[in-house]
PDB file of C-alpha atoms and ligand atoms in Angstrom:
ATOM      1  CA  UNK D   1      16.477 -18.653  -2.346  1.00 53.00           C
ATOM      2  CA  UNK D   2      19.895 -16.645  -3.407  1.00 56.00           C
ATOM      3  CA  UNK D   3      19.532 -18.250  -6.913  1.00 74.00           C
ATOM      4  CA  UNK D   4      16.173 -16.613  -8.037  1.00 90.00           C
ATOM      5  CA  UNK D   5      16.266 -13.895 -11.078  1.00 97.00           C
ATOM      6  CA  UNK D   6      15.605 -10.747  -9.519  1.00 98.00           C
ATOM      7  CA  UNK D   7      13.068  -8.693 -11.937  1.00 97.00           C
ATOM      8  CA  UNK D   8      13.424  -5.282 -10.397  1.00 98.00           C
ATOM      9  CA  UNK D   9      14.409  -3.457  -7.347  1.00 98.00           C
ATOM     10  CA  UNK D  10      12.359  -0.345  -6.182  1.00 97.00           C
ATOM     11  CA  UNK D  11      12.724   1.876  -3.750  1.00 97.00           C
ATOM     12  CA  UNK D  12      10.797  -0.192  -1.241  1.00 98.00           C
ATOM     13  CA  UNK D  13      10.270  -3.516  -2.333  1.00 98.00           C
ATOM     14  CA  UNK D  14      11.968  -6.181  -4.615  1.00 98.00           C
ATOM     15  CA  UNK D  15      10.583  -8.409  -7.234  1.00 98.00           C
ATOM     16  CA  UNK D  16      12.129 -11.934  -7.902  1.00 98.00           C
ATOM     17  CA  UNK D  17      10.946 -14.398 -10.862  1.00 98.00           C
ATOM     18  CA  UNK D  18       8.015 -16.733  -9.271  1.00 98.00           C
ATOM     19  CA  UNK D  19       7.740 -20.352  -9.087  1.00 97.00           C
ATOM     20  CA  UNK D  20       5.453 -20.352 -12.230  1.00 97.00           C
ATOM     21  CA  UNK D  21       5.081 -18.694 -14.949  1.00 97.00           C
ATOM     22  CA  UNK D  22       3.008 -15.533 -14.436  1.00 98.00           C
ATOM     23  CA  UNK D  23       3.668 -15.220 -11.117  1.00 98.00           C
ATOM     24  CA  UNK D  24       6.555 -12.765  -9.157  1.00 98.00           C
ATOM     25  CA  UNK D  25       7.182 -12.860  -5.276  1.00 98.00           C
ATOM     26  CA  UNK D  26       7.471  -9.315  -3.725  1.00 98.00           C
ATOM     27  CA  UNK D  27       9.955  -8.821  -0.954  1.00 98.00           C
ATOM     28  CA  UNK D  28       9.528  -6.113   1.637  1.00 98.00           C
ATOM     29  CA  UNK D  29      12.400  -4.020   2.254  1.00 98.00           C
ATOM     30  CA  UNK D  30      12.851  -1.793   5.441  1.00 98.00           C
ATOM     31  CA  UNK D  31      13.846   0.757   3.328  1.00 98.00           C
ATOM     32  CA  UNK D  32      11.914   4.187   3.429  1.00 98.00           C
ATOM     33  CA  UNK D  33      11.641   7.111   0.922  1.00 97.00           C
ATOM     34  CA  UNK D  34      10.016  10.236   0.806  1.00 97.00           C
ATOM     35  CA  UNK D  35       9.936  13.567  -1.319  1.00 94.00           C
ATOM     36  CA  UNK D  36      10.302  11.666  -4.808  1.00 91.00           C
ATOM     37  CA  UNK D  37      13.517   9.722  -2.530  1.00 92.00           C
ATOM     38  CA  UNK D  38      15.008  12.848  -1.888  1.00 94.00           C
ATOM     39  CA  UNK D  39      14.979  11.706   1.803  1.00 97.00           C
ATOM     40  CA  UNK D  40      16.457   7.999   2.350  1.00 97.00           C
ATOM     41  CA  UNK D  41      16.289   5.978   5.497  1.00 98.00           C
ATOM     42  CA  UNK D  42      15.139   2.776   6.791  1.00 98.00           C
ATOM     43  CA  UNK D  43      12.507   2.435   9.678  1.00 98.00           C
ATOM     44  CA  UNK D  44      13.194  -1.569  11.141  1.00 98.00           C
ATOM     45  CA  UNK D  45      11.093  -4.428  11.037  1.00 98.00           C
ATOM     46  CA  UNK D  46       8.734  -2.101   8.290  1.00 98.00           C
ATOM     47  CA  UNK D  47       9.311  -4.984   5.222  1.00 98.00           C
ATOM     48  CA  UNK D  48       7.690  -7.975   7.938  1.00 98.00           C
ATOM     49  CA  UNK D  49       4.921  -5.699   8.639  1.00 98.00           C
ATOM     50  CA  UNK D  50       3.963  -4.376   5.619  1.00 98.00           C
ATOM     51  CA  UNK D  51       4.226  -8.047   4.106  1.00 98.00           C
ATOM     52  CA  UNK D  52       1.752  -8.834   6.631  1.00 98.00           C
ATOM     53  CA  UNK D  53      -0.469  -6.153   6.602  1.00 98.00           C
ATOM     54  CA  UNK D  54      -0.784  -5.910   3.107  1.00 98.00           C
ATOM     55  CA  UNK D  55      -1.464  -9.547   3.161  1.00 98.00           C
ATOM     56  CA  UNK D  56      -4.521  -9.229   5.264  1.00 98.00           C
ATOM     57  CA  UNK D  57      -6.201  -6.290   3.599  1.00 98.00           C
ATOM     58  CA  UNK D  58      -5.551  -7.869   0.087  1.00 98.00           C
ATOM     59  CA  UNK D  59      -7.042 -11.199   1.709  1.00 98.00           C
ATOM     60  CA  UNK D  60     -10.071  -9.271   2.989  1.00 98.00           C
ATOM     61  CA  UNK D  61     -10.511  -7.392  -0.173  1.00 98.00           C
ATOM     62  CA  UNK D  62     -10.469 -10.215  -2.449  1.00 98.00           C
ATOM     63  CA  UNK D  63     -13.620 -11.990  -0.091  1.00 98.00           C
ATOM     64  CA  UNK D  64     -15.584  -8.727  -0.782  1.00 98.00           C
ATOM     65  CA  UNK D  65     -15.025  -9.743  -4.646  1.00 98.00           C
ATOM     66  CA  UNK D  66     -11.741  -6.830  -5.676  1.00 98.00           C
ATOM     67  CA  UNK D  67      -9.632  -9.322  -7.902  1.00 98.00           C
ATOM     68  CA  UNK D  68      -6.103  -8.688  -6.305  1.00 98.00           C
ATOM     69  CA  UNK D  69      -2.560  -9.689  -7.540  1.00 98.00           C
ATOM     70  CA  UNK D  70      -1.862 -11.303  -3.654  1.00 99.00           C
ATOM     71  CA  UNK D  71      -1.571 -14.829  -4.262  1.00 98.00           C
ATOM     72  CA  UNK D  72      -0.313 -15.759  -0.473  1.00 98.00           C
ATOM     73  CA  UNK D  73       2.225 -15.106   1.971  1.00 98.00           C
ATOM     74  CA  UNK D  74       5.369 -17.111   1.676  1.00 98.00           C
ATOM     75  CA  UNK D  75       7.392 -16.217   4.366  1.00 98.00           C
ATOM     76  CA  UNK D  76       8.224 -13.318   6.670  1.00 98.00           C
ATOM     77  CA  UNK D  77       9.369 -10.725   4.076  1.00 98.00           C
ATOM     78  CA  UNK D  78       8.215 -12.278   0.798  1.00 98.00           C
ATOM     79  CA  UNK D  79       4.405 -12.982  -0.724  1.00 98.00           C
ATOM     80  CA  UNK D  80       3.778 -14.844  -4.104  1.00 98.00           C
ATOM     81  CA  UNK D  81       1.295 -12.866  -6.411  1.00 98.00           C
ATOM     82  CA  UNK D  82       0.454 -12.470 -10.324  1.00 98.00           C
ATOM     83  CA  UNK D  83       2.607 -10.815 -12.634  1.00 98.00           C
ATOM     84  CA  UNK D  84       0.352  -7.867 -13.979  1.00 98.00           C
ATOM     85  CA  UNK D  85       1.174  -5.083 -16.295  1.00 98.00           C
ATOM     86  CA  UNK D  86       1.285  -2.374 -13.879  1.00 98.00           C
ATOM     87  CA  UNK D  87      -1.462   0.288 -15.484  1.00 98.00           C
ATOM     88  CA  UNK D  88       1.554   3.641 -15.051  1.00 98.00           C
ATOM     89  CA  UNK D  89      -0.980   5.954 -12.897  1.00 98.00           C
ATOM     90  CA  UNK D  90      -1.008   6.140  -8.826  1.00 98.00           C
ATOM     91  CA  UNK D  91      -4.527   6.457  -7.621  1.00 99.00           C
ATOM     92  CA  UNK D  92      -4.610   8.418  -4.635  1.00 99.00           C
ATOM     93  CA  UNK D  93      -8.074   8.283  -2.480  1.00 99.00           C
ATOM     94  CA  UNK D  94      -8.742  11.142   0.047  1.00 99.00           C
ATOM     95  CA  UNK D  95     -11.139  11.735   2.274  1.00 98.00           C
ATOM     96  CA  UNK D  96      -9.435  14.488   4.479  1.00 98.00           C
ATOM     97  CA  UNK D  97      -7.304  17.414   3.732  1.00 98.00           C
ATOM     98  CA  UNK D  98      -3.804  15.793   4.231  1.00 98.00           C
ATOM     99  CA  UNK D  99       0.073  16.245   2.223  1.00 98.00           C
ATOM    100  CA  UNK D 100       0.180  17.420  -1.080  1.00 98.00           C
ATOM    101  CA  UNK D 101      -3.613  18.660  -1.480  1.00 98.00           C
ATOM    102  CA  UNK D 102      -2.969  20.953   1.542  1.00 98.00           C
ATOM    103  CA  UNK D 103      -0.371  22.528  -0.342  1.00 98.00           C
ATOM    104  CA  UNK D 104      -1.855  22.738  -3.755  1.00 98.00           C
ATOM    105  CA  UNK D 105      -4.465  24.029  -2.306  1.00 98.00           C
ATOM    106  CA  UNK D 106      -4.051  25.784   0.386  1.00 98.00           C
ATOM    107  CA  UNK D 107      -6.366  23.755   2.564  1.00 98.00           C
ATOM    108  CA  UNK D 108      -5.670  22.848   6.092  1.00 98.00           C
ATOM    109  CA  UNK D 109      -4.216  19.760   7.323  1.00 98.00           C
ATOM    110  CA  UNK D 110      -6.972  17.542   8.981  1.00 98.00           C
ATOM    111  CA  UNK D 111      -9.818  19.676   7.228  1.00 97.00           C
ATOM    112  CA  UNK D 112     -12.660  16.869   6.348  1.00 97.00           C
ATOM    113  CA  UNK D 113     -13.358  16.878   2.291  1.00 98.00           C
ATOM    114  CA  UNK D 114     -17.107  17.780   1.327  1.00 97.00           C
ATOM    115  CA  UNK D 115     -16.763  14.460  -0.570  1.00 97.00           C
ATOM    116  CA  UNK D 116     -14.235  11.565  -1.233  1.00 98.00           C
ATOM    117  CA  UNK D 117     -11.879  12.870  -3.769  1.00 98.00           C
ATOM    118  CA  UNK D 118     -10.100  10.280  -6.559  1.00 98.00           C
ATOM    119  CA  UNK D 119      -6.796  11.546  -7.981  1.00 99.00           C
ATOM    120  CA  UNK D 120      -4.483  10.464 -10.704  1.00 99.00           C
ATOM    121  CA  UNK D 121      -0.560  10.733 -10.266  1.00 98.00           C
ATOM    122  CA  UNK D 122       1.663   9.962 -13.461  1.00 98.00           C
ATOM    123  CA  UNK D 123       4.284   7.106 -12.358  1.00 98.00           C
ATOM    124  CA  UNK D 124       7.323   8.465 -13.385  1.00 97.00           C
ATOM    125  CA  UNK D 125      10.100   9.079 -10.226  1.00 95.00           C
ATOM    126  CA  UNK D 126      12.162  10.842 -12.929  1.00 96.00           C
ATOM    127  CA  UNK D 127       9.241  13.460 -13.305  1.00 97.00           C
ATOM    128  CA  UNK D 128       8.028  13.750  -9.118  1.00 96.00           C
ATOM    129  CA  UNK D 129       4.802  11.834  -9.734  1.00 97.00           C
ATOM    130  CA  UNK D 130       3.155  14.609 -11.517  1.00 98.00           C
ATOM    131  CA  UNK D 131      -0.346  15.207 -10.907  1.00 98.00           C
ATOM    132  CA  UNK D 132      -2.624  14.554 -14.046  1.00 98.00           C
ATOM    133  CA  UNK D 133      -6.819  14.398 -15.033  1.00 98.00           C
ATOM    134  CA  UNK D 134      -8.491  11.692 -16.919  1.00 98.00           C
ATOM    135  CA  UNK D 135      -8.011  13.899 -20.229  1.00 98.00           C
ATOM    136  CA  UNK D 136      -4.289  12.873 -19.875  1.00 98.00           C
ATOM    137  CA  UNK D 137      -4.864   9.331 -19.109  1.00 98.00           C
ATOM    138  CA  UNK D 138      -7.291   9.265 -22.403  1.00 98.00           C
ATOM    139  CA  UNK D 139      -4.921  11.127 -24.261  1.00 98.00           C
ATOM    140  CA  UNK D 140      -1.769   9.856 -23.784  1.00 98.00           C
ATOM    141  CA  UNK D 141      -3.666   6.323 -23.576  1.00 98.00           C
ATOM    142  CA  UNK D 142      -1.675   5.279 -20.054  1.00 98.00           C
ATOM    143  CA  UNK D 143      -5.537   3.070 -19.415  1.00 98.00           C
ATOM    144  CA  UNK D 144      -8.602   2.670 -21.588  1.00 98.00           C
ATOM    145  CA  UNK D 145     -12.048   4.320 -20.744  1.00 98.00           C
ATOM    146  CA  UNK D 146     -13.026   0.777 -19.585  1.00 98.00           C
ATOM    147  CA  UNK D 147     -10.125   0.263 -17.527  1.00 98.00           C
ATOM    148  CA  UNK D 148     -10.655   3.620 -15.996  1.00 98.00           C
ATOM    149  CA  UNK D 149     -14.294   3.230 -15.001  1.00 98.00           C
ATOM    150  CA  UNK D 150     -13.242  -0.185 -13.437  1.00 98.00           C
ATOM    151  CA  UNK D 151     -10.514   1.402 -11.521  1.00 99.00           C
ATOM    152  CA  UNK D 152     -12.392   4.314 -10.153  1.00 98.00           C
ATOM    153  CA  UNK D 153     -15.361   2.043  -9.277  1.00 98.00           C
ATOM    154  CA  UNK D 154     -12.640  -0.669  -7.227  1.00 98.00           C
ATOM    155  CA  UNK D 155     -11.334   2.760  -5.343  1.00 99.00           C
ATOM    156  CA  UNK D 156     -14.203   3.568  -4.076  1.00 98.00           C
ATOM    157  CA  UNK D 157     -15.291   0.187  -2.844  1.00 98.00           C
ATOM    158  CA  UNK D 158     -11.809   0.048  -1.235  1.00 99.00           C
ATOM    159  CA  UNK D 159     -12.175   3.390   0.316  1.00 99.00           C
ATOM    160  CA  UNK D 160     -15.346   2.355   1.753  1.00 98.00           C
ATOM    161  CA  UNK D 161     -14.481  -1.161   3.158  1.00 98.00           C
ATOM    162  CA  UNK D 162     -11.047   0.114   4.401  1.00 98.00           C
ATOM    163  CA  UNK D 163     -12.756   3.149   6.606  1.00 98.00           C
ATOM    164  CA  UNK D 164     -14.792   0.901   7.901  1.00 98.00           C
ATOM    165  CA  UNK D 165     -12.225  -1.516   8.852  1.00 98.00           C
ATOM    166  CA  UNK D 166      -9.867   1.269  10.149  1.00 98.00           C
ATOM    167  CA  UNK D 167     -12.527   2.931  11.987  1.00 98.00           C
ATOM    168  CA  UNK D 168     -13.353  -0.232  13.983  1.00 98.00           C
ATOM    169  CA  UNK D 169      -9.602  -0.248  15.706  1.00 98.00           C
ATOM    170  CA  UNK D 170     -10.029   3.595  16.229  1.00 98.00           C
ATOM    171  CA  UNK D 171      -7.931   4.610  13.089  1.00 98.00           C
ATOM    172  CA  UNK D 172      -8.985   7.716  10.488  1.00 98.00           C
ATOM    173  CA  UNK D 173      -8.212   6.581   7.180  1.00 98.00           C
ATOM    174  CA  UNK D 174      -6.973  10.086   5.885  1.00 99.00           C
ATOM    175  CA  UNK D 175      -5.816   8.988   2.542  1.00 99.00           C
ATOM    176  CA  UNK D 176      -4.308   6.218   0.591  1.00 99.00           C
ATOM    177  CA  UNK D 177      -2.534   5.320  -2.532  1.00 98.00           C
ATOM    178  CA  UNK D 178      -3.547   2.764  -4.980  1.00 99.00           C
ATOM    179  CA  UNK D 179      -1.517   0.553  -7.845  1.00 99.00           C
ATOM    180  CA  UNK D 180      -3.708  -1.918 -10.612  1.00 99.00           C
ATOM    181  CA  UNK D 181      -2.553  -3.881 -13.282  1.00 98.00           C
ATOM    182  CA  UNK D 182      -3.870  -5.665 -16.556  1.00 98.00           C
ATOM    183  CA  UNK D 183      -4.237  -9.537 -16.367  1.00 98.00           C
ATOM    184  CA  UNK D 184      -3.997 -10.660 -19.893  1.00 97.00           C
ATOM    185  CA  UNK D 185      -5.775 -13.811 -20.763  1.00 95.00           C
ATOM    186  CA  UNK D 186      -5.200 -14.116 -24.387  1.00 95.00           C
ATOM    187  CA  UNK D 187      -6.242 -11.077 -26.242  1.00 96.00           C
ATOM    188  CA  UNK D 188      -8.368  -9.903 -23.530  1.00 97.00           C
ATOM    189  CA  UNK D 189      -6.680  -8.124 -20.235  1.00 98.00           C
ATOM    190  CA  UNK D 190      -8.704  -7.188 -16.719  1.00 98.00           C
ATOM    191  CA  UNK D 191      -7.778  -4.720 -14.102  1.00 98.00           C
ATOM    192  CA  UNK D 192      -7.033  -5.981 -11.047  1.00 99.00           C
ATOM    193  CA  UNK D 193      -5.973  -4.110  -7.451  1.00 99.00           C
ATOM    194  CA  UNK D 194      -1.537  -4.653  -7.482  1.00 99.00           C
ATOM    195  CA  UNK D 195       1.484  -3.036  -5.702  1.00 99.00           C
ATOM    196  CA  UNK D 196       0.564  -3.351  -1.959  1.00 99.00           C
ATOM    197  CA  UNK D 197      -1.423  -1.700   1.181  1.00 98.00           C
ATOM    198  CA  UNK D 198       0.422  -0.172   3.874  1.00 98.00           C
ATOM    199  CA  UNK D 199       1.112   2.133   6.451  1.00 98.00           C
ATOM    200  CA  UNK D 200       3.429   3.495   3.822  1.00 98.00           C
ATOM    201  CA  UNK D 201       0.980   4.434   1.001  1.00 98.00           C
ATOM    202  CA  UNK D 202      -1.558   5.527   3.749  1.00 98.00           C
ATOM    203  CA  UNK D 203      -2.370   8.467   5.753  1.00 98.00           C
ATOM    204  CA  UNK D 204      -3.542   6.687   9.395  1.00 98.00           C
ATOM    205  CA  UNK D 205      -4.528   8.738  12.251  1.00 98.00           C
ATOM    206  CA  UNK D 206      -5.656   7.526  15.692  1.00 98.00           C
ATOM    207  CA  UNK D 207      -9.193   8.662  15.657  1.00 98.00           C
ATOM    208  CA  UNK D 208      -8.575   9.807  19.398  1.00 98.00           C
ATOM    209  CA  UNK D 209      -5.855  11.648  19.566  1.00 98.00           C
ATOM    210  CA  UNK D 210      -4.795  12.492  16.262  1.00 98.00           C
ATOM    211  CA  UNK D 211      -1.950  10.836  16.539  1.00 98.00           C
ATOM    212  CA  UNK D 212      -0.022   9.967  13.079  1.00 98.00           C
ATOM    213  CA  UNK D 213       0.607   6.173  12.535  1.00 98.00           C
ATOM    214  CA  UNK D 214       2.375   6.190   9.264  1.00 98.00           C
ATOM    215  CA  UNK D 215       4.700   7.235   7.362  1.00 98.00           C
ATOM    216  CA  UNK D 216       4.316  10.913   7.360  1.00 98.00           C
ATOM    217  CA  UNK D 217       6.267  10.096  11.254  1.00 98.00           C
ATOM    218  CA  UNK D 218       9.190   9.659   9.139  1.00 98.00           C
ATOM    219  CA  UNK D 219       8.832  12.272   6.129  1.00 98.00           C
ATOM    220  CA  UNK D 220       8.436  14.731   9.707  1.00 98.00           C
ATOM    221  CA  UNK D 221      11.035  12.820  11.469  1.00 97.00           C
ATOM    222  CA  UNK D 222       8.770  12.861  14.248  1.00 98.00           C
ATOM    223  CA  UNK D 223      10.558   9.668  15.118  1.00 97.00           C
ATOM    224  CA  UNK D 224       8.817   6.169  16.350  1.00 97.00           C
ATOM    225  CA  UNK D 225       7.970   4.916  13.334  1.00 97.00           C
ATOM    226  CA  UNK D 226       8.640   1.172  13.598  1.00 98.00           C
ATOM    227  CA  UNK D 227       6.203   1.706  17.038  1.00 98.00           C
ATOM    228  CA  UNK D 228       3.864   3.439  14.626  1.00 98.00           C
ATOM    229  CA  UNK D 229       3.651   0.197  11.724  1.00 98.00           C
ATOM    230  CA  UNK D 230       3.288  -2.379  15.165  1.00 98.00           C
ATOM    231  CA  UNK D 231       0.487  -0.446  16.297  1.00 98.00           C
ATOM    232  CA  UNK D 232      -1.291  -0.227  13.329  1.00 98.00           C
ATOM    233  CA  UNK D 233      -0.814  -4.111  13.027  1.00 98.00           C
ATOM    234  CA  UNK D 234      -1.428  -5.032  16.436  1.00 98.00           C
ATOM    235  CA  UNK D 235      -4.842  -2.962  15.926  1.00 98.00           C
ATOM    236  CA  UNK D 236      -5.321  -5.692  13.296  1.00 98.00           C
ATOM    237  CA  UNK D 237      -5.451  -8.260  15.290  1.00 98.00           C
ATOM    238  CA  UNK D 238      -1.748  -9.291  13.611  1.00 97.00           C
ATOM    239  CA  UNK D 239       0.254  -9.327  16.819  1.00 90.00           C
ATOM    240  CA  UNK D 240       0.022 -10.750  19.836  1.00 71.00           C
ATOM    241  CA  UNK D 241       1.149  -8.886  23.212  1.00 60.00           C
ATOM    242  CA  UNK D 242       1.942 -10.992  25.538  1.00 52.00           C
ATOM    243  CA  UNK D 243      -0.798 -10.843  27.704  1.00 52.00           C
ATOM    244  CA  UNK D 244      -3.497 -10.132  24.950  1.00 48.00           C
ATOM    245  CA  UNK D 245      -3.753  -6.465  26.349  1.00 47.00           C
ATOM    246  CA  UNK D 246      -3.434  -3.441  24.693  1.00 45.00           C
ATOM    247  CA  UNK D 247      -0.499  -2.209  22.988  1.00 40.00           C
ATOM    248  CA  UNK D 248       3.319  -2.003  25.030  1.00 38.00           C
ATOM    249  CA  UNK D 249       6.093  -1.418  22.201  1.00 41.00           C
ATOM    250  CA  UNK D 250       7.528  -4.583  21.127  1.00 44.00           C
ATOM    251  CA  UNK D 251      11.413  -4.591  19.925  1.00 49.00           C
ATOM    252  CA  UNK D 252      11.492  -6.303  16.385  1.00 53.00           C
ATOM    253  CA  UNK D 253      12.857  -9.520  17.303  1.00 51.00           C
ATOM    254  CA  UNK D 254      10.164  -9.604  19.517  1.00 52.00           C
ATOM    255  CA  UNK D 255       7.058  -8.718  17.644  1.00 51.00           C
ATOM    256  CA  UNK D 256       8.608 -11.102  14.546  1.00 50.00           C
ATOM    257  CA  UNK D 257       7.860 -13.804  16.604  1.00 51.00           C
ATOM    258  CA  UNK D 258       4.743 -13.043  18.048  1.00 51.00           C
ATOM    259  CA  UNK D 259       3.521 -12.222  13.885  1.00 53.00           C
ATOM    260  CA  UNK D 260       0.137 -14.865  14.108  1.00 51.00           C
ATOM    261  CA  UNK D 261       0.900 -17.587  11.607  1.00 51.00           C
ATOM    262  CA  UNK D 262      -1.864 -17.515   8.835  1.00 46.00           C
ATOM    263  CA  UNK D 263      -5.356 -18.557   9.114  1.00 46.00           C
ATOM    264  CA  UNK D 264      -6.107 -21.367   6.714  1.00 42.00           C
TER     265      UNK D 264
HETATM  266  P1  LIG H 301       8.827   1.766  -6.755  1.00 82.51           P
HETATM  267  O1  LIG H 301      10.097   2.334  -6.223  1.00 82.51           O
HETATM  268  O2  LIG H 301       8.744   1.746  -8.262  1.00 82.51           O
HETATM  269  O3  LIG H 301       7.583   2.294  -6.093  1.00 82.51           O
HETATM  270  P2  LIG H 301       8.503  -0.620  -5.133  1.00 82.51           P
HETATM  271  O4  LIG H 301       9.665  -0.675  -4.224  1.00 82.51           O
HETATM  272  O5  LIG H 301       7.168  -0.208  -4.600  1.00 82.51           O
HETATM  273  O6  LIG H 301       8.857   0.205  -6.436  1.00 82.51           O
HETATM  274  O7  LIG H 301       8.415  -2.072  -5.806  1.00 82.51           O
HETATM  275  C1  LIG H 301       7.281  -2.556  -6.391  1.00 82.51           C
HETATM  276  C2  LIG H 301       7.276  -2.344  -7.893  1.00 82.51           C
HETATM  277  O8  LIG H 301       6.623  -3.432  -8.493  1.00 82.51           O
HETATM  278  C3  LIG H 301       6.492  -1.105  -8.276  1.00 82.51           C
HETATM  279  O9  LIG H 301       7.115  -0.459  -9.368  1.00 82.51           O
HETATM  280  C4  LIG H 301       5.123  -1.654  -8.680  1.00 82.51           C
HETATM  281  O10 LIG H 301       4.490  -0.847  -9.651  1.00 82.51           O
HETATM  282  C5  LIG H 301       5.485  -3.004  -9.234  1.00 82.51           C
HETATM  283  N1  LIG H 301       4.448  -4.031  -9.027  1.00 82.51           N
HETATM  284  C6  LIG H 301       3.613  -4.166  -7.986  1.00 82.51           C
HETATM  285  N2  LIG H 301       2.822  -5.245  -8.121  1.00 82.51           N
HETATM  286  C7  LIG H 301       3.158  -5.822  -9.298  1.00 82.51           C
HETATM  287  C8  LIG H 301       2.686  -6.973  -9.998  1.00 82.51           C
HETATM  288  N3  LIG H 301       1.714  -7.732  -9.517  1.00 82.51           N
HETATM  289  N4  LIG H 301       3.266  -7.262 -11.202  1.00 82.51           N
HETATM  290  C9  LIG H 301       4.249  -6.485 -11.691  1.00 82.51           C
HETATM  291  N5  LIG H 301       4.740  -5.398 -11.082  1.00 82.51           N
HETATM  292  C10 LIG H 301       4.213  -5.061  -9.887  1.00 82.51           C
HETATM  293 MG1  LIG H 302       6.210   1.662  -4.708  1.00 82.51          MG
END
């Protein structure tokens, strides 16, 4: 395991050489960043999570027919997937007022959007993530037309199956972030959905209560964070309490080994 090339290191995951050729395995960290890593922590037992609930949205995407990286889960902290060329552009997908829009804007936090809104963020730490329009992306040829189009169109169907899914455990999906990469085959490359799904690239509020179960509980420091990623999974159906019920905090050690072995 110690012996594998390591390909990059980021600021929350890390990306070894696969067993093949064309494929990487991701590793979850539990480290946490926020304000273009301005602020540096860790929230514990986020990496196992994350693995795992990345896994199972990238799972359930792909049998709705979004080609995804996600290969399979390998162990706790790691997952094999395809090496892509990661297309430099975040996609960000809001449906409510939330963060950075608020700001830019002037809109208030929680404020429902009269329609879903696609952004585009430049990938560049160096330069904070800038905000940019399709005329950028065109001009400075970051994706093709194509590409674009194909990206926008796999957002959207995301957006929709993922509120959905959220909104059946009681969850507002406020906004998420979005990574794709080209799949060469020859001459000829696809687009298909990379990077990963989380409670860190998403805005999750209980629908109830309001109550923020992401990681805007750490960019706030409004503390409970690892509780926060557990609940979100255990909503999933990814943990197991010990008497099936609903929800008591479960120490790391203890939720790693209740994580439900794969279906399969
Ligand atoms: P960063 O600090 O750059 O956000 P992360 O800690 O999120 O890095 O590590 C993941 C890195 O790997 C990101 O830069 C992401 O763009 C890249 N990546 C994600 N999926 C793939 C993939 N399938 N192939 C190649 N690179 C990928
Ligand atoms: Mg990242």
């Amino acid at each position: 395991m110690s012996r594998r090339r390591q390909i990059y290191e980021g600021k929350a995951k890390i990306l070894y050489e696969g067993p093949e050729p064309g494929t990487l395995i991701q590793y979850f960290k539990d480290d946490a960043t926020a304000f273009n890593a301005e602020k540096k922590g860790t929230i514990n037992g986020k990496g196992v999570i994350n693995n795992r609930i990345s896994e199972h949205i990238f799972t359930r995407l792909s049998h709705i027919g979004v080609p995804t990286h996600f290969i399979r889960r390998l162990n706790m902290r790691e997952q094999l997937i395809r090496q892509v060329e990661i297309v430099p552009i975040e996609v960000v997908v809001r449906n409510v007022a939330a963060g950075s829009i608020c700001k830019r804007l002037g809109l208030e936090e929680g404020q429902p959007l009269p329609h879903t809104l696609i952004e585009y963020y430049y990938k560049d730490d160096a330069l904070g993530d800038p905000l940019i329009s399709e005329e950028h992306i065109a001009c400075f040829n970051w994706a093709g037309h194509e590409e674009m189009q194909d990206i926008a169109a796999m957002a959207i169907r995301i957006n929709d199956f993922m509120c959905g899914m959220f909104a059946a455990i009681d969850i507002r999906l406020v906004d998420f972030k979005l990574e794709f990469g080209r799949l060469w085959d020859g001459d000829f490359s696809r687009i298909i959905l990379a990077d990963e799904i989380s409670p860190d690239g998403c805005r999750l509020w209980d629908l109830n209560t309001n109550e923020k179960l992401d990681k805007d509980r750490f960019r706030r420091d409004l503390g409970g964070e690892s509780e926060a990623y557990q609940e979100v999974a255990r909503r999933l159906g990814l943990l197991q309490n010990e008497d099936g019920g609903p929800g008591e905090v479960l120490d790391m050690d203890h939720a790693r080994s209740r994580l439900r072995p794969q279906k399969k």
